[in-house]
């Protein structure tokens, strides 16, 4: 029983105590650091030799040699009590191809094969090549690219020709986004932190935001009839300011106001631009008008003969690291309200990343041409979904030497092999690497009773680790970082990720799949007591921290945070999502939620319980962002 004194701690604190109790009871590590090793143990070290027996004194060197030792030992002696352990000593294993473990590399119930780091030592498996600090030289006025650098960057940018040091595979920038998974290209890392491919606007650039609290507002955009220009507060309506256009429209006063009404017990809110201010904006069908179903002022949509999309968004303003489209000219062409394009006339390979049509679908698209004289950008293909792009949609330009404006930004000239970088501080003590491997670092195929502990996997261009089929493959106290695509895939049954971190992935964090939907046989895969954050760095929509498919998986006691879109996306049946903390997600999107699913009436029996969801907000207008969003008639689930 909870005493009267204890009830004073408040509901959130009590929730935290319950969570702590659950963590204490149910989060015992798979393999504790101090656990005794089985008698059958092999050691591997970067300075070892594959001709050695694999003892502590005479370790092996390669993962492949250790794999063969395990196979030979199993074939000769079988599995002893406690299974087999492969102990990796301090160091880094750089992969030029996937390390593959298959059905012959696993263990048996209560006798697993365990790959783990030596207690207290740091072990990394990487898909990256080292770039030495002394390869770099300052870019000076003697170099032809000096004049392409922004003034603030001159004297701060270094360069090295990667091809002079044997690094010639740069990968390709691809049109990824909105559920289109494409292998990433070469990325630059410093001390395991991904650097920013030079872009405009910068990530933290923001010019402020007009609102209905202002006494005067300006509407932008090309419309018929023309309602752009200045509007002045003329009163209040629906608890907020209402406005009248400073100049009549074709001799008729036009009004801007918000109205709220109720239908069948449901409240609706809309902003109206019209010739009447009494809730019938078209004046009985006589006049064009515009509408926007939002709480706040944003972009409007035409009705009754109106054309164009008037918007409060200033097309020249920078919003949360994005510029916005000004006028749509075709399915691939648009104008921008800035002369910034004049800086890009010599850029060899500019790209654009935007939410082109709606705030829940992003896409990277290569530029076909840039015309500074008309401030027109032509894309190499139409955005997907192919609904054009109305005025005011957010985008940024990237892959531009001319936009190295901040420490941490970089650019690679693929035609010359020169890498340009404005480092954060002195580079002498930094570990500098570029991602290279275009396949998973580790692939586990149809294996059983296999465990990994205290190992970091990082800096590959594709998914870092994939588990395909099998049962009881577990990762404990592991770290997955800097993926070009996803961090970890667990497909099969009874697989687990526990007490681990997934961070800085280009697409998704963790993917779970398994179970059989026809019979509702559960897959029983688990993500627990882990931190998944800063995911969706490249593809910003529908790339969640945890993506669940199939039947009967559990997501519990995790911290999922910092992302432009979904934290947890579930598909299928009878999943349990409980006791997770989720915050600072869906930051640059709309019509979505921190925990999301939708569009299938047969995805039933899922339970979402006891989660702490906070700081969920987005500046983008539309259908809003939510804590839990069961979209498009999803039914039969419990929240």
PDB file of C-alpha atoms in Angstrom, residues 330-525:
ATOM      1  CA  UNK A 330       6.425  23.411 -62.678  1.00  0.00           C
ATOM      2  CA  UNK A 331       6.700  19.942 -61.145  1.00  0.00           C
ATOM      3  CA  UNK A 332      10.486  20.400 -60.924  1.00  0.00           C
ATOM      4  CA  UNK A 333      11.064  24.179 -60.935  1.00  0.00           C
ATOM      5  CA  UNK A 334      10.585  26.793 -58.232  1.00  0.00           C
ATOM      6  CA  UNK A 335      11.889  30.208 -57.251  1.00  0.00           C
ATOM      7  CA  UNK A 336      13.447  31.325 -53.988  1.00  0.00           C
ATOM      8  CA  UNK A 337      13.409  34.794 -52.430  1.00  0.00           C
ATOM      9  CA  UNK A 338      17.176  35.078 -52.008  1.00  0.00           C
ATOM     10  CA  UNK A 339      20.228  35.982 -54.038  1.00  0.00           C
ATOM     11  CA  UNK A 340      22.216  33.239 -52.296  1.00  0.00           C
ATOM     12  CA  UNK A 341      22.143  31.242 -55.538  1.00  0.00           C
ATOM     13  CA  UNK A 342      24.714  33.590 -57.074  1.00  0.00           C
ATOM     14  CA  UNK A 343      27.339  31.955 -54.839  1.00  0.00           C
ATOM     15  CA  UNK A 344      26.718  28.512 -56.349  1.00  0.00           C
ATOM     16  CA  UNK A 345      27.412  29.196 -60.033  1.00  0.00           C
ATOM     17  CA  UNK A 346      30.602  27.084 -60.017  1.00  0.00           C
ATOM     18  CA  UNK A 347      29.262  24.305 -57.747  1.00  0.00           C
ATOM     19  CA  UNK A 348      29.742  20.924 -59.419  1.00  0.00           C
ATOM     20  CA  UNK A 349      27.129  18.801 -57.656  1.00  0.00           C
ATOM     21  CA  UNK A 350      24.552  20.721 -55.589  1.00  0.00           C
ATOM     22  CA  UNK A 351      21.721  18.800 -53.918  1.00  0.00           C
ATOM     23  CA  UNK A 352      18.532  19.865 -52.193  1.00  0.00           C
ATOM     24  CA  UNK A 353      16.733  18.200 -49.302  1.00  0.00           C
ATOM     25  CA  UNK A 354      13.200  19.281 -48.535  1.00  0.00           C
ATOM     26  CA  UNK A 355       9.680  18.555 -47.412  1.00  0.00           C
ATOM     27  CA  UNK A 356       8.461  19.449 -50.872  1.00  0.00           C
ATOM     28  CA  UNK A 357       4.730  18.690 -50.851  1.00  0.00           C
ATOM     29  CA  UNK A 358       3.677  17.765 -47.322  1.00  0.00           C
ATOM     30  CA  UNK A 359       5.326  17.878 -43.923  1.00  0.00           C
ATOM     31  CA  UNK A 360       5.539  14.099 -43.656  1.00  0.00           C
ATOM     32  CA  UNK A 361       7.511  13.265 -46.817  1.00  0.00           C
ATOM     33  CA  UNK A 362      11.112  14.355 -47.420  1.00  0.00           C
ATOM     34  CA  UNK A 363      13.428  13.743 -50.349  1.00  0.00           C
ATOM     35  CA  UNK A 364      17.001  14.470 -51.407  1.00  0.00           C
ATOM     36  CA  UNK A 365      17.022  15.576 -55.053  1.00  0.00           C
ATOM     37  CA  UNK A 366      19.964  16.590 -57.212  1.00  0.00           C
ATOM     38  CA  UNK A 367      19.834  19.997 -58.899  1.00  0.00           C
ATOM     39  CA  UNK A 368      19.499  19.993 -62.661  1.00  0.00           C
ATOM     40  CA  UNK A 369      20.240  23.719 -62.986  1.00  0.00           C
ATOM     41  CA  UNK A 370      20.452  26.882 -60.903  1.00  0.00           C
ATOM     42  CA  UNK A 371      19.676  30.291 -62.418  1.00  0.00           C
ATOM     43  CA  UNK A 372      20.733  33.165 -60.121  1.00  0.00           C
ATOM     44  CA  UNK A 373      19.309  35.796 -62.526  1.00  0.00           C
ATOM     45  CA  UNK A 374      15.732  34.541 -62.036  1.00  0.00           C
ATOM     46  CA  UNK A 375      16.392  32.932 -58.630  1.00  0.00           C
ATOM     47  CA  UNK A 376      15.141  29.640 -60.087  1.00  0.00           C
ATOM     48  CA  UNK A 377      16.120  26.110 -59.046  1.00  0.00           C
ATOM     49  CA  UNK A 378      15.377  23.172 -61.339  1.00  0.00           C
ATOM     50  CA  UNK A 379      15.431  19.714 -59.772  1.00  0.00           C
ATOM     51  CA  UNK A 380      16.520  16.609 -61.665  1.00  0.00           C
ATOM     52  CA  UNK A 381      13.232  14.844 -60.820  1.00  0.00           C
ATOM     53  CA  UNK A 382       9.815  15.573 -59.390  1.00  0.00           C
ATOM     54  CA  UNK A 383       9.469  15.208 -55.636  1.00  0.00           C
ATOM     55  CA  UNK A 384       7.677  12.143 -54.273  1.00  0.00           C
ATOM     56  CA  UNK A 385       4.749  12.209 -53.512  1.00  0.00           C
ATOM     57  CA  UNK A 386       4.385  13.981 -56.861  1.00  0.00           C
ATOM     58  CA  UNK A 387       2.064  16.750 -55.745  1.00  0.00           C
ATOM     59  CA  UNK A 388       4.279  19.643 -56.731  1.00  0.00           C
ATOM     60  CA  UNK A 389       5.467  21.980 -54.034  1.00  0.00           C
ATOM     61  CA  UNK A 390       3.339  24.882 -52.823  1.00  0.00           C
ATOM     62  CA  UNK A 391       4.828  28.125 -51.590  1.00  0.00           C
ATOM     63  CA  UNK A 392       6.437  28.091 -48.192  1.00  0.00           C
ATOM     64  CA  UNK A 393       7.692  24.474 -48.137  1.00  0.00           C
ATOM     65  CA  UNK A 394      11.004  23.991 -46.259  1.00  0.00           C
ATOM     66  CA  UNK A 395      14.261  22.872 -47.884  1.00  0.00           C
ATOM     67  CA  UNK A 396      18.010  23.329 -47.644  1.00  0.00           C
ATOM     68  CA  UNK A 397      20.881  23.106 -50.123  1.00  0.00           C
ATOM     69  CA  UNK A 398      23.853  20.838 -49.448  1.00  0.00           C
ATOM     70  CA  UNK A 399      27.106  19.477 -50.855  1.00  0.00           C
ATOM     71  CA  UNK A 400      28.464  22.958 -51.486  1.00  0.00           C
ATOM     72  CA  UNK A 401      32.048  24.089 -50.900  1.00  0.00           C
ATOM     73  CA  UNK A 402      30.655  27.631 -51.004  1.00  0.00           C
ATOM     74  CA  UNK A 403      28.624  26.949 -47.840  1.00  0.00           C
ATOM     75  CA  UNK A 404      31.367  25.901 -45.428  1.00  0.00           C
ATOM     76  CA  UNK A 405      30.408  28.610 -42.952  1.00  0.00           C
ATOM     77  CA  UNK A 406      30.793  26.918 -39.540  1.00  0.00           C
ATOM     78  CA  UNK A 407      33.283  24.675 -37.727  1.00  0.00           C
ATOM     79  CA  UNK A 408      32.440  21.030 -38.405  1.00  0.00           C
ATOM     80  CA  UNK A 409      31.283  21.537 -42.008  1.00  0.00           C
ATOM     81  CA  UNK A 410      33.016  19.736 -44.872  1.00  0.00           C
ATOM     82  CA  UNK A 411      32.833  19.074 -48.604  1.00  0.00           C
ATOM     83  CA  UNK A 412      34.317  16.441 -50.929  1.00  0.00           C
ATOM     84  CA  UNK A 413      35.105  17.271 -54.553  1.00  0.00           C
ATOM     85  CA  UNK A 414      34.601  13.879 -56.192  1.00  0.00           C
ATOM     86  CA  UNK A 415      36.297  14.939 -59.419  1.00  0.00           C
ATOM     87  CA  UNK A 416      39.605  15.835 -57.746  1.00  0.00           C
ATOM     88  CA  UNK A 417      39.496  13.781 -54.550  1.00  0.00           C
ATOM     89  CA  UNK A 418      40.010  16.865 -52.373  1.00  0.00           C
ATOM     90  CA  UNK A 419      38.296  16.844 -48.978  1.00  0.00           C
ATOM     91  CA  UNK A 420      37.710  20.307 -47.461  1.00  0.00           C
ATOM     92  CA  UNK A 421      36.993  20.731 -43.753  1.00  0.00           C
ATOM     93  CA  UNK A 422      36.653  23.470 -41.169  1.00  0.00           C
ATOM     94  CA  UNK A 423      37.539  21.458 -38.048  1.00  0.00           C
ATOM     95  CA  UNK A 424      36.280  22.041 -34.538  1.00  0.00           C
ATOM     96  CA  UNK A 425      39.484  23.037 -32.791  1.00  0.00           C
ATOM     97  CA  UNK A 426      42.989  21.714 -33.346  1.00  0.00           C
ATOM     98  CA  UNK A 427      42.952  18.460 -35.286  1.00  0.00           C
ATOM     99  CA  UNK A 428      46.239  17.095 -33.928  1.00  0.00           C
ATOM    100  CA  UNK A 429      44.600  15.064 -31.161  1.00  0.00           C
ATOM    101  CA  UNK A 430      41.421  14.118 -33.032  1.00  0.00           C
ATOM    102  CA  UNK A 431      40.631  10.749 -34.564  1.00  0.00           C
ATOM    103  CA  UNK A 432      39.596  11.551 -38.145  1.00  0.00           C
ATOM    104  CA  UNK A 433      37.870   8.882 -40.225  1.00  0.00           C
ATOM    105  CA  UNK A 434      35.766   8.542 -43.375  1.00  0.00           C
ATOM    106  CA  UNK A 435      33.114   5.846 -43.772  1.00  0.00           C
ATOM    107  CA  UNK A 436      33.850   3.272 -46.486  1.00  0.00           C
ATOM    108  CA  UNK A 437      32.037  -0.064 -46.132  1.00  0.00           C
ATOM    109  CA  UNK A 438      28.816  -0.351 -48.185  1.00  0.00           C
ATOM    110  CA  UNK A 439      27.536  -3.514 -46.489  1.00  0.00           C
ATOM    111  CA  UNK A 440      26.877  -4.425 -42.852  1.00  0.00           C
ATOM    112  CA  UNK A 441      29.855  -4.744 -40.543  1.00  0.00           C
ATOM    113  CA  UNK A 442      28.318  -7.879 -39.040  1.00  0.00           C
ATOM    114  CA  UNK A 443      25.784 -10.240 -40.603  1.00  0.00           C
ATOM    115  CA  UNK A 444      24.300 -13.056 -38.523  1.00  0.00           C
ATOM    116  CA  UNK A 445      22.357 -15.548 -40.639  1.00  0.00           C
ATOM    117  CA  UNK A 446      20.135 -18.282 -39.165  1.00  0.00           C
ATOM    118  CA  UNK A 447      22.225 -18.576 -36.010  1.00  0.00           C
ATOM    119  CA  UNK A 448      20.978 -19.645 -32.591  1.00  0.00           C
ATOM    120  CA  UNK A 449      22.080 -18.830 -29.037  1.00  0.00           C
ATOM    121  CA  UNK A 450      24.685 -16.240 -29.935  1.00  0.00           C
ATOM    122  CA  UNK A 451      25.599 -13.236 -27.797  1.00  0.00           C
ATOM    123  CA  UNK A 452      27.623 -10.033 -28.233  1.00  0.00           C
ATOM    124  CA  UNK A 453      28.648  -7.817 -25.333  1.00  0.00           C
ATOM    125  CA  UNK A 454      30.568  -4.567 -24.821  1.00  0.00           C
ATOM    126  CA  UNK A 455      31.407  -4.049 -28.514  1.00  0.00           C
ATOM    127  CA  UNK A 456      30.968  -0.861 -30.568  1.00  0.00           C
ATOM    128  CA  UNK A 457      29.944  -1.042 -34.223  1.00  0.00           C
ATOM    129  CA  UNK A 458      30.291   2.124 -36.212  1.00  0.00           C
ATOM    130  CA  UNK A 459      30.889   4.353 -39.206  1.00  0.00           C
ATOM    131  CA  UNK A 460      29.708   2.251 -42.136  1.00  0.00           C
ATOM    132  CA  UNK A 461      27.831   3.570 -45.154  1.00  0.00           C
ATOM    133  CA  UNK A 462      24.997   1.051 -44.825  1.00  0.00           C
ATOM    134  CA  UNK A 463      23.313  -0.835 -41.937  1.00  0.00           C
ATOM    135  CA  UNK A 464      25.797  -1.624 -39.190  1.00  0.00           C
ATOM    136  CA  UNK A 465      24.537  -5.029 -37.995  1.00  0.00           C
ATOM    137  CA  UNK A 466      21.885  -7.375 -39.406  1.00  0.00           C
ATOM    138  CA  UNK A 467      20.490 -10.535 -37.843  1.00  0.00           C
ATOM    139  CA  UNK A 468      18.524 -12.603 -40.337  1.00  0.00           C
ATOM    140  CA  UNK A 469      16.487 -15.566 -39.074  1.00  0.00           C
ATOM    141  CA  UNK A 470      17.486 -17.835 -36.239  1.00  0.00           C
ATOM    142  CA  UNK A 471      16.656 -17.446 -32.565  1.00  0.00           C
ATOM    143  CA  UNK A 472      18.185 -16.050 -29.368  1.00  0.00           C
ATOM    144  CA  UNK A 473      20.783 -13.655 -30.760  1.00  0.00           C
ATOM    145  CA  UNK A 474      21.469 -10.971 -28.161  1.00  0.00           C
ATOM    146  CA  UNK A 475      23.403  -7.714 -27.935  1.00  0.00           C
ATOM    147  CA  UNK A 476      24.273  -6.435 -24.455  1.00  0.00           C
ATOM    148  CA  UNK A 477      26.020  -3.144 -23.599  1.00  0.00           C
ATOM    149  CA  UNK A 478      26.861  -2.555 -27.263  1.00  0.00           C
ATOM    150  CA  UNK A 479      27.048   0.726 -29.147  1.00  0.00           C
ATOM    151  CA  UNK A 480      25.928   1.349 -32.731  1.00  0.00           C
ATOM    152  CA  UNK A 481      26.944   4.745 -34.118  1.00  0.00           C
ATOM    153  CA  UNK A 482      27.438   6.712 -37.306  1.00  0.00           C
ATOM    154  CA  UNK A 483      25.510   4.416 -39.659  1.00  0.00           C
ATOM    155  CA  UNK A 484      24.863   5.564 -43.204  1.00  0.00           C
ATOM    156  CA  UNK A 485      21.528   3.712 -42.981  1.00  0.00           C
ATOM    157  CA  UNK A 486      20.207   1.743 -39.957  1.00  0.00           C
ATOM    158  CA  UNK A 487      21.907   0.784 -36.739  1.00  0.00           C
ATOM    159  CA  UNK A 488      20.661  -2.754 -36.071  1.00  0.00           C
ATOM    160  CA  UNK A 489      18.200  -5.222 -37.642  1.00  0.00           C
ATOM    161  CA  UNK A 490      16.844  -8.125 -35.602  1.00  0.00           C
ATOM    162  CA  UNK A 491      14.762 -10.452 -37.794  1.00  0.00           C
ATOM    163  CA  UNK A 492      13.723 -13.828 -36.414  1.00  0.00           C
ATOM    164  CA  UNK A 493      12.661 -14.919 -32.939  1.00  0.00           C
ATOM    165  CA  UNK A 494      13.741 -14.221 -29.362  1.00  0.00           C
ATOM    166  CA  UNK A 495      16.449 -11.740 -30.381  1.00  0.00           C
ATOM    167  CA  UNK A 496      17.369  -8.995 -27.905  1.00  0.00           C
ATOM    168  CA  UNK A 497      19.013  -5.610 -27.633  1.00  0.00           C
ATOM    169  CA  UNK A 498      19.619  -4.564 -24.032  1.00  0.00           C
ATOM    170  CA  UNK A 499      21.555  -1.887 -22.126  1.00  0.00           C
ATOM    171  CA  UNK A 500      22.894  -0.474 -25.388  1.00  0.00           C
ATOM    172  CA  UNK A 501      23.120   2.776 -27.335  1.00  0.00           C
ATOM    173  CA  UNK A 502      22.164   3.524 -30.942  1.00  0.00           C
ATOM    174  CA  UNK A 503      23.133   7.016 -32.079  1.00  0.00           C
ATOM    175  CA  UNK A 504      23.725   9.159 -35.174  1.00  0.00           C
ATOM    176  CA  UNK A 505      22.187   6.813 -37.723  1.00  0.00           C
ATOM    177  CA  UNK A 506      21.366   8.035 -41.214  1.00  0.00           C
ATOM    178  CA  UNK A 507      17.989   6.282 -41.240  1.00  0.00           C
ATOM    179  CA  UNK A 508      16.433   4.073 -38.546  1.00  0.00           C
ATOM    180  CA  UNK A 509      17.870   3.085 -35.199  1.00  0.00           C
ATOM    181  CA  UNK A 510      16.628  -0.475 -34.580  1.00  0.00           C
ATOM    182  CA  UNK A 511      14.357  -2.672 -36.726  1.00  0.00           C
ATOM    183  CA  UNK A 512      12.521  -5.671 -35.224  1.00  0.00           C
ATOM    184  CA  UNK A 513      10.750  -8.216 -37.410  1.00  0.00           C
ATOM    185  CA  UNK A 514       9.509 -11.717 -36.701  1.00  0.00           C
ATOM    186  CA  UNK A 515       6.546 -13.853 -35.813  1.00  0.00           C
ATOM    187  CA  UNK A 516       3.820 -15.140 -38.111  1.00  0.00           C
ATOM    188  CA  UNK A 517       0.735 -12.984 -38.582  1.00  0.00           C
ATOM    189  CA  UNK A 518      -1.544 -15.662 -40.055  1.00  0.00           C
ATOM    190  CA  UNK A 519      -1.328 -17.725 -36.871  1.00  0.00           C
ATOM    191  CA  UNK A 520      -0.368 -14.782 -34.598  1.00  0.00           C
ATOM    192  CA  UNK A 521       2.700 -16.719 -33.463  1.00  0.00           C
ATOM    193  CA  UNK A 522       4.893 -14.187 -31.617  1.00  0.00           C
ATOM    194  CA  UNK A 523       8.451 -13.343 -32.572  1.00  0.00           C
ATOM    195  CA  UNK A 524       9.302 -12.282 -28.995  1.00  0.00           C
ATOM    196  CA  UNK A 525      12.042  -9.885 -30.039  1.00  0.00           C
TER     197      UNK A 525
END
